[in-house]
């Protein structure tokens, strides 16, 4: 039996240590409920094109997957360092994060991490993703 998605409005706020102002993304997307978590899908509009994005949460692990001009499949696990490859139209880099915090509740996912790219410190990030159901759908 297929999982029926629910329409959502996603708001992602990213605070980076090297920028004074947070980056805010608002997009329409889909929410899929899983037995042990959820999947959110939405498109990020970026300078070099639309990036289809998926956030998949299962107990203790948040996976961030991007396709298109930016490609990555990275997991965030509280208290752990994880590695993957980040690709854009110009290069591929090794990406490593140490996740300091991963909090998930109804309609919200927050995670903080330190990032290195090709073994160079890129900064610290605090991401807050919230979603609301559209059209009367409720979780």
XYZ file of N, CA, C and O in Angstrom:
556
model
N 0.834 -1.178 0.000
C 0.000 0.000 0.000
C 0.883 1.246 0.000
O 1.811 1.354 0.784
N 0.575 2.182 -0.873
C 1.376 3.394 -1.008
C 1.075 4.369 0.140
O -0.043 4.428 0.639
N 2.079 5.105 0.522
C 1.924 6.138 1.544
C 1.322 7.368 0.863
O 1.837 7.830 -0.152
N 0.243 7.883 1.408
C -0.392 9.070 0.846
C 0.281 10.331 1.406
O 0.273 10.540 2.611
N 0.831 11.168 0.522
C 1.474 12.394 1.013
C 0.447 13.451 1.392
O -0.681 13.447 0.895
N 0.866 14.346 2.269
C 0.058 15.496 2.655
C 0.784 16.743 2.184
O 2.008 16.828 2.267
N 0.030 17.702 1.694
C 0.631 18.951 1.229
C 1.022 19.821 2.429
O 0.263 19.922 3.390
N 2.206 20.417 2.336
C 2.722 21.241 3.433
C 3.332 22.531 2.900
O 3.654 22.653 1.709
N 3.522 23.456 3.820
C 4.321 24.658 3.583
C 5.530 24.524 4.490
O 5.389 24.356 5.704
N 6.728 24.554 3.903
C 7.986 24.384 4.631
C 8.653 25.746 4.808
O 8.688 26.555 3.878
N 9.203 25.968 5.993
C 10.023 27.161 6.256
C 11.332 26.671 6.861
O 11.332 26.030 7.910
N 12.422 26.964 6.175
C 13.742 26.560 6.654
C 14.562 27.811 6.924
O 14.738 28.651 6.048
N 15.044 27.925 8.155
C 15.897 29.049 8.548
C 17.266 28.485 8.900
O 17.370 27.594 9.743
N 18.289 28.997 8.233
C 19.654 28.529 8.467
C 20.511 29.693 8.952
O 20.627 30.708 8.263
N 21.077 29.529 10.137
C 21.999 30.525 10.684
C 23.402 29.959 10.536
O 23.680 28.841 10.972
N 24.281 30.743 9.913
C 25.667 30.329 9.707
C 26.587 31.233 10.503
O 26.370 32.448 10.554
N 27.629 30.657 11.086
C 28.541 31.420 11.930
C 29.208 32.567 11.184
O 29.526 33.584 11.781
N 29.385 32.425 9.868
C 30.101 33.459 9.118
C 29.191 34.541 8.529
O 29.668 35.477 7.912
N 27.863 34.443 8.734
C 26.927 35.452 8.224
C 26.119 36.055 9.367
O 25.721 35.347 10.290
N 25.852 37.357 9.272
C 25.065 38.023 10.298
C 23.585 37.671 10.196
O 22.912 37.508 11.203
N 23.061 37.589 8.972
C 21.639 37.343 8.758
C 21.384 35.885 8.400
O 22.136 35.297 7.618
N 20.315 35.294 8.930
C 19.982 33.916 8.551
C 19.449 33.852 7.123
O 18.972 34.850 6.580
N 19.544 32.691 6.523
C 18.969 32.439 5.206
C 17.626 31.758 5.441
O 17.543 30.765 6.175
N 16.572 32.301 4.831
C 15.229 31.767 5.021
C 14.690 31.276 3.678
O 14.757 31.982 2.679
N 14.176 30.063 3.683
C 13.556 29.462 2.509
C 12.121 29.100 2.871
O 11.886 28.496 3.927
N 11.178 29.485 2.027
C 9.790 29.078 2.191
C 9.379 28.385 0.902
O 9.610 28.908 -0.191
N 8.802 27.179 1.023
C 8.430 26.418 -0.163
C 7.245 25.510 0.143
O 7.028 25.125 1.295
N 6.504 25.177 -0.892
C 5.468 24.166 -0.766
C 6.125 22.806 -0.958
O 7.097 22.671 -1.707
N 5.600 21.801 -0.269
C 6.185 20.482 -0.386
C 5.197 19.403 -0.008
O 3.986 19.643 0.088
N 5.731 18.218 0.216
C 4.926 17.061 0.595
C 5.495 16.420 1.850
O 6.717 16.419 2.062
N 4.599 15.877 2.667
C 4.946 15.200 3.914
C 4.465 13.756 3.806
O 3.306 13.514 3.460
N 5.367 12.815 4.086
C 5.030 11.399 4.101
C 5.276 10.879 5.511
O 6.386 11.007 6.018
N 4.263 10.304 6.117
C 4.431 9.754 7.461
C 4.978 8.338 7.366
O 4.511 7.530 6.564
N 5.991 8.047 8.187
C 6.583 6.715 8.268
C 6.285 6.132 9.646
O 5.968 6.873 10.578
N 6.463 4.844 9.809
C 6.243 4.221 11.122
C 7.170 4.803 12.175
O 6.799 4.953 13.329
N 8.408 5.108 11.788
C 9.394 5.611 12.756
C 9.909 6.994 12.398
O 11.011 7.367 12.765
N 9.113 7.795 11.668
C 9.575 9.123 11.301
C 8.742 9.731 10.192
O 7.529 9.530 10.120
N 9.425 10.448 9.294
C 8.723 11.138 8.213
C 9.694 11.463 7.091
O 10.919 11.395 7.249
N 9.117 11.860 5.962
C 9.875 12.367 4.817
C 9.233 13.683 4.406
O 8.002 13.768 4.285
N 10.055 14.708 4.196
C 9.614 15.977 3.625
C 10.279 16.137 2.267
O 11.485 15.891 2.149
N 9.535 16.552 1.255
C 10.133 16.868 -0.044
C 9.708 18.277 -0.441
O 8.555 18.672 -0.230
N 10.652 19.041 -0.961
C 10.374 20.402 -1.417
C 11.498 20.829 -2.341
O 12.550 20.182 -2.404
N 11.275 21.906 -3.076
C 12.287 22.436 -3.989
C 12.925 23.678 -3.395
O 12.222 24.560 -2.890
N 14.257 23.739 -3.472
C 15.001 24.940 -3.086
C 15.331 25.701 -4.364
O 15.883 25.130 -5.294
N 14.984 26.986 -4.403
C 15.375 27.818 -5.537
C 16.730 28.411 -5.221
O 16.915 29.079 -4.217
N 17.708 28.109 -6.084
C 19.074 28.582 -5.873
C 19.530 29.346 -7.100
O 18.897 29.285 -8.143
N 20.665 30.019 -6.966
C 21.199 30.810 -8.078
C 21.398 29.986 -9.339
O 21.197 30.460 -10.440
N 21.824 28.727 -9.160
C 22.118 27.897 -10.323
C 20.994 26.922 -10.658
O 21.206 25.968 -11.392
N 19.775 27.165 -10.146
C 18.638 26.340 -10.525
C 17.851 25.791 -9.346
O 18.155 26.044 -8.189
N 16.830 25.014 -9.676
C 15.970 24.382 -8.683
C 16.647 23.110 -8.172
O 17.123 22.298 -8.959
N 16.680 22.951 -6.838
C 17.285 21.772 -6.230
C 16.198 20.993 -5.487
O 15.763 21.401 -4.404
N 15.717 19.868 -6.070
C 14.773 19.028 -5.342
C 15.445 18.490 -4.070
O 16.546 17.946 -4.127
N 14.776 18.686 -2.924
C 15.358 18.378 -1.623
C 14.445 17.437 -0.838
O 13.231 17.614 -0.835
N 15.060 16.475 -0.176
C 14.331 15.536 0.666
C 14.985 15.496 2.042
O 16.206 15.372 2.141
N 14.174 15.631 3.078
C 14.609 15.419 4.463
C 13.897 14.165 4.943
O 12.665 14.105 4.907
N 14.666 13.175 5.380
C 14.079 11.930 5.875
C 14.545 11.719 7.304
O 15.748 11.611 7.559
N 13.575 11.666 8.220
C 13.897 11.434 9.624
C 13.434 10.041 10.018
O 12.276 9.672 9.810
N 14.349 9.272 10.552
C 14.028 8.015 11.215
C 14.739 8.086 12.557
O 15.721 8.822 12.705
N 14.270 7.377 13.512
C 14.736 7.501 14.892
C 16.239 7.777 14.999
O 17.061 6.948 14.637
N 16.573 8.995 15.452
C 17.964 9.356 15.707
C 18.791 9.765 14.511
O 19.952 10.132 14.666
N 18.223 9.748 13.302
C 18.996 10.065 12.094
C 18.171 10.950 11.166
O 17.030 10.648 10.854
N 18.786 12.045 10.719
C 18.172 12.911 9.728
C 19.026 12.845 8.467
O 20.230 13.129 8.522
N 18.428 12.455 7.367
C 19.144 12.406 6.093
C 18.689 13.588 5.242
O 17.490 13.867 5.143
N 19.646 14.284 4.641
C 19.381 15.393 3.734
C 19.864 14.968 2.358
O 21.054 14.682 2.176
N 18.934 14.900 1.402
C 19.263 14.466 0.044
C 18.881 15.556 -0.943
O 17.756 16.062 -0.891
N 19.810 15.904 -1.823
C 19.571 16.904 -2.847
C 19.949 16.320 -4.199
O 20.940 15.588 -4.315
N 19.182 16.676 -5.219
C 19.475 16.288 -6.600
C 19.407 17.547 -7.445
O 18.814 18.538 -7.056
N 19.995 17.497 -8.640
C 19.957 18.667 -9.510
C 21.307 19.345 -9.533
O 22.344 18.679 -9.477
N 21.326 20.707 -9.584
C 22.607 21.421 -9.632
C 23.485 21.146 -8.415
O 24.699 21.249 -8.485
N 22.851 20.816 -7.288
C 23.586 20.417 -6.091
C 23.165 18.986 -5.771
O 21.975 18.681 -5.735
N 24.158 18.119 -5.550
C 23.863 16.736 -5.213
C 24.578 16.361 -3.925
O 25.766 16.632 -3.775
N 23.799 15.768 -3.021
C 24.389 15.223 -1.805
C 23.393 14.293 -1.148
O 22.195 14.362 -1.402
N 23.917 13.432 -0.313
C 23.120 12.524 0.498
C 23.877 12.419 1.817
O 24.851 11.687 1.917
N 23.445 13.212 2.798
C 24.203 13.334 4.040
C 23.317 13.040 5.239
O 22.156 13.439 5.265
N 23.857 12.367 6.231
C 23.125 12.057 7.461
C 23.657 12.884 8.624
O 24.863 13.115 8.736
N 22.727 13.304 9.473
C 23.048 14.017 10.704
C 22.597 13.151 11.864
O 21.426 12.772 11.951
N 23.533 12.804 12.759
C 23.250 11.967 13.921
C 23.847 12.687 15.128
O 25.059 12.945 15.162
N 23.005 12.998 16.097
C 23.457 13.767 17.260
C 24.659 13.105 17.926
O 24.666 11.898 18.174
N 25.700 13.928 18.171
C 26.899 13.460 18.848
C 27.877 12.700 17.968
O 28.884 12.206 18.465
N 27.605 12.643 16.660
C 28.474 11.868 15.766
C 28.972 12.713 14.611
O 28.335 13.667 14.185
N 30.131 12.305 14.091
C 30.675 12.897 12.874
C 30.281 11.980 11.713
O 30.414 10.765 11.822
N 29.764 12.568 10.648
C 29.389 11.806 9.451
C 30.021 12.463 8.235
O 30.277 13.674 8.229
N 30.287 11.669 7.196
C 30.928 12.166 5.985
C 30.135 11.776 4.755
O 29.453 10.746 4.740
N 30.234 12.597 3.715
C 29.617 12.312 2.423
C 30.331 13.152 1.365
O 31.343 13.790 1.646
N 29.777 13.154 0.160
C 30.331 13.967 -0.922
C 29.287 14.997 -1.340
O 28.109 14.677 -1.498
N 29.716 16.241 -1.481
C 28.882 17.354 -1.927
C 29.332 17.709 -3.338
O 30.517 17.938 -3.575
N 28.388 17.744 -4.272
C 28.718 18.071 -5.666
C 27.895 19.270 -6.116
O 26.706 19.357 -5.812
N 28.558 20.177 -6.828
C 27.856 21.256 -7.516
C 28.362 21.262 -8.957
O 29.207 20.427 -9.302
N 27.879 22.153 -9.823
C 28.309 22.092 -11.226
C 29.807 22.292 -11.449
O 30.321 21.992 -12.523
N 30.522 22.774 -10.432
C 31.921 23.142 -10.620
C 32.909 22.190 -9.962
O 34.070 22.141 -10.351
N 32.466 21.443 -8.928
C 33.411 20.595 -8.202
C 32.684 19.598 -7.315
O 31.481 19.711 -7.097
N 33.441 18.666 -6.798
C 32.958 17.735 -5.774
C 33.877 17.881 -4.569
O 35.090 18.026 -4.729
N 33.287 17.876 -3.370
C 34.065 18.046 -2.149
C 33.630 17.025 -1.107
O 32.461 16.644 -1.060
N 34.566 16.651 -0.266
C 34.233 15.825 0.881
C 33.601 16.716 1.935
O 34.137 17.779 2.266
N 32.464 16.292 2.437
C 31.724 17.058 3.441
C 31.678 16.234 4.722
O 31.372 15.044 4.686
N 32.030 16.861 5.835
C 31.947 16.173 7.129
C 31.235 17.090 8.113
O 31.498 18.294 8.146
N 30.324 16.505 8.875
C 29.635 17.281 9.902
C 29.723 16.554 11.232
O 29.742 15.326 11.287
N 29.789 17.352 12.291
C 29.632 16.833 13.643
C 28.351 17.471 14.163
O 28.283 18.695 14.323
N 27.343 16.649 14.380
C 26.030 17.152 14.780
C 25.991 17.315 16.295
O 26.128 16.346 17.036
N 25.820 18.554 16.714
C 25.775 18.873 18.140
C 24.385 18.630 18.716
O 24.247 18.270 19.876
N 23.340 18.869 17.890
C 21.966 18.756 18.380
C 21.068 18.319 17.233
O 21.216 18.785 16.104
N 20.130 17.418 17.535
C 19.097 17.008 16.596
C 17.819 16.840 17.403
O 17.695 15.912 18.195
N 16.899 17.801 17.241
C 15.618 17.777 17.957
C 14.494 17.723 16.938
O 14.436 18.557 16.029
N 13.606 16.752 17.107
C 12.467 16.606 16.204
C 11.202 16.520 17.035
O 11.149 15.786 18.027
N 10.199 17.315 16.645
C 8.895 17.279 17.304
C 7.834 17.465 16.222
O 8.176 17.605 15.038
N 6.576 17.474 16.595
C 5.513 17.650 15.606
C 5.690 18.971 14.871
O 5.705 20.035 15.487
N 5.863 18.891 13.568
C 5.947 20.088 12.748
C 7.261 20.836 12.816
O 7.374 21.946 12.283
N 8.296 20.248 13.417
C 9.563 20.971 13.553
C 10.747 20.024 13.649
O 10.680 18.978 14.277
N 11.843 20.447 13.036
C 13.104 19.711 13.095
C 14.213 20.753 13.221
O 14.304 21.666 12.400
N 15.037 20.632 14.268
C 16.143 21.555 14.491
C 17.435 20.757 14.609
O 17.462 19.732 15.302
N 18.470 21.231 13.910
C 19.759 20.571 14.050
C 20.882 21.578 13.915
O 20.805 22.525 13.153
N 21.907 21.384 14.758
C 23.088 22.247 14.798
C 24.299 21.381 14.493
O 24.402 20.264 15.012
N 25.214 21.914 13.679
C 26.382 21.112 13.325
C 27.573 21.983 12.954
O 27.424 23.146 12.584
N 28.753 21.391 13.093
C 30.000 21.997 12.622
C 30.318 21.330 11.289
O 30.206 20.109 11.156
N 30.715 22.133 10.306
C 30.934 21.644 8.947
C 32.376 21.836 8.506
O 32.964 22.898 8.735
N 32.924 20.800 7.868
C 34.198 20.932 7.161
C 33.981 20.481 5.724
O 33.201 19.564 5.460
N 34.659 21.157 4.814
C 34.621 20.814 3.389
C 36.054 20.581 2.942
O 36.898 21.465 3.104
N 36.337 19.394 2.416
C 37.709 19.027 2.028
C 38.682 19.289 3.174
O 39.753 19.847 2.980
N 38.293 18.931 4.380
C 39.095 19.058 5.602
C 39.346 20.494 6.047
O 40.142 20.729 6.951
N 38.692 21.474 5.413
C 38.792 22.870 5.846
C 37.542 23.239 6.630
O 36.418 22.950 6.194
N 37.716 23.908 7.770
C 36.574 24.323 8.584
C 35.733 25.325 7.793
O 36.250 26.330 7.294
N 34.427 25.030 7.671
C 33.520 25.910 6.931
C 32.614 26.708 7.861
O 31.975 27.658 7.429
N 32.539 26.308 9.130
C 31.734 27.064 10.074
C 30.764 26.186 10.830
O 30.758 24.963 10.710
N 29.923 26.865 11.625
C 28.878 26.164 12.355
C 27.524 26.635 11.830
O 27.375 27.789 11.410
N 26.562 25.737 11.876
C 25.253 25.985 11.294
C 24.171 25.574 12.276
O 24.311 24.580 12.989
N 23.093 26.340 12.297
C 21.894 26.013 13.070
C 20.725 26.056 12.094
O 20.446 27.104 11.490
N 20.072 24.920 11.903
C 18.982 24.820 10.937
C 17.685 24.535 11.685
O 17.631 23.661 12.549
N 16.649 25.292 11.335
C 15.330 25.133 11.926
C 14.334 24.961 10.779
O 14.142 25.877 9.983
N 13.748 23.778 10.681
C 12.776 23.492 9.631
C 11.420 23.298 10.301
O 11.283 22.481 11.206
N 10.433 24.084 9.857
C 9.077 23.919 10.351
C 8.166 23.668 9.163
O 8.477 24.056 8.033
N 7.052 22.993 9.421
C 6.092 22.764 8.347
C 4.681 22.790 8.900
O 4.431 22.442 10.049
N 3.777 23.296 8.074
C 2.367 23.325 8.406
C 1.610 22.632 7.293
O 2.002 22.698 6.116
N 0.545 21.960 7.667
C -0.252 21.221 6.693
C -1.197 22.176 5.987
O -1.756 23.076 6.591
N -1.374 21.964 4.682
C -2.224 22.810 3.872
C -3.525 22.072 3.556
O -3.568 20.858 3.518
N -4.571 22.823 3.313
C -5.830 22.234 2.861
C -6.535 21.389 3.901
O -7.273 20.471 3.559
N -6.300 21.679 5.185
C -7.002 20.955 6.238
C -6.383 19.623 6.613
O -6.899 18.934 7.476
N -5.282 19.229 5.952
C -4.627 17.966 6.328
C -4.006 18.123 7.703
O -3.446 19.172 8.026
N -4.088 17.105 8.502
C -3.448 17.135 9.815
C -2.630 15.884 10.002
O -2.951 14.845 9.449
N -1.580 16.002 10.790
C -0.702 14.850 11.047
C -1.407 13.803 11.873
O -2.287 14.113 12.621
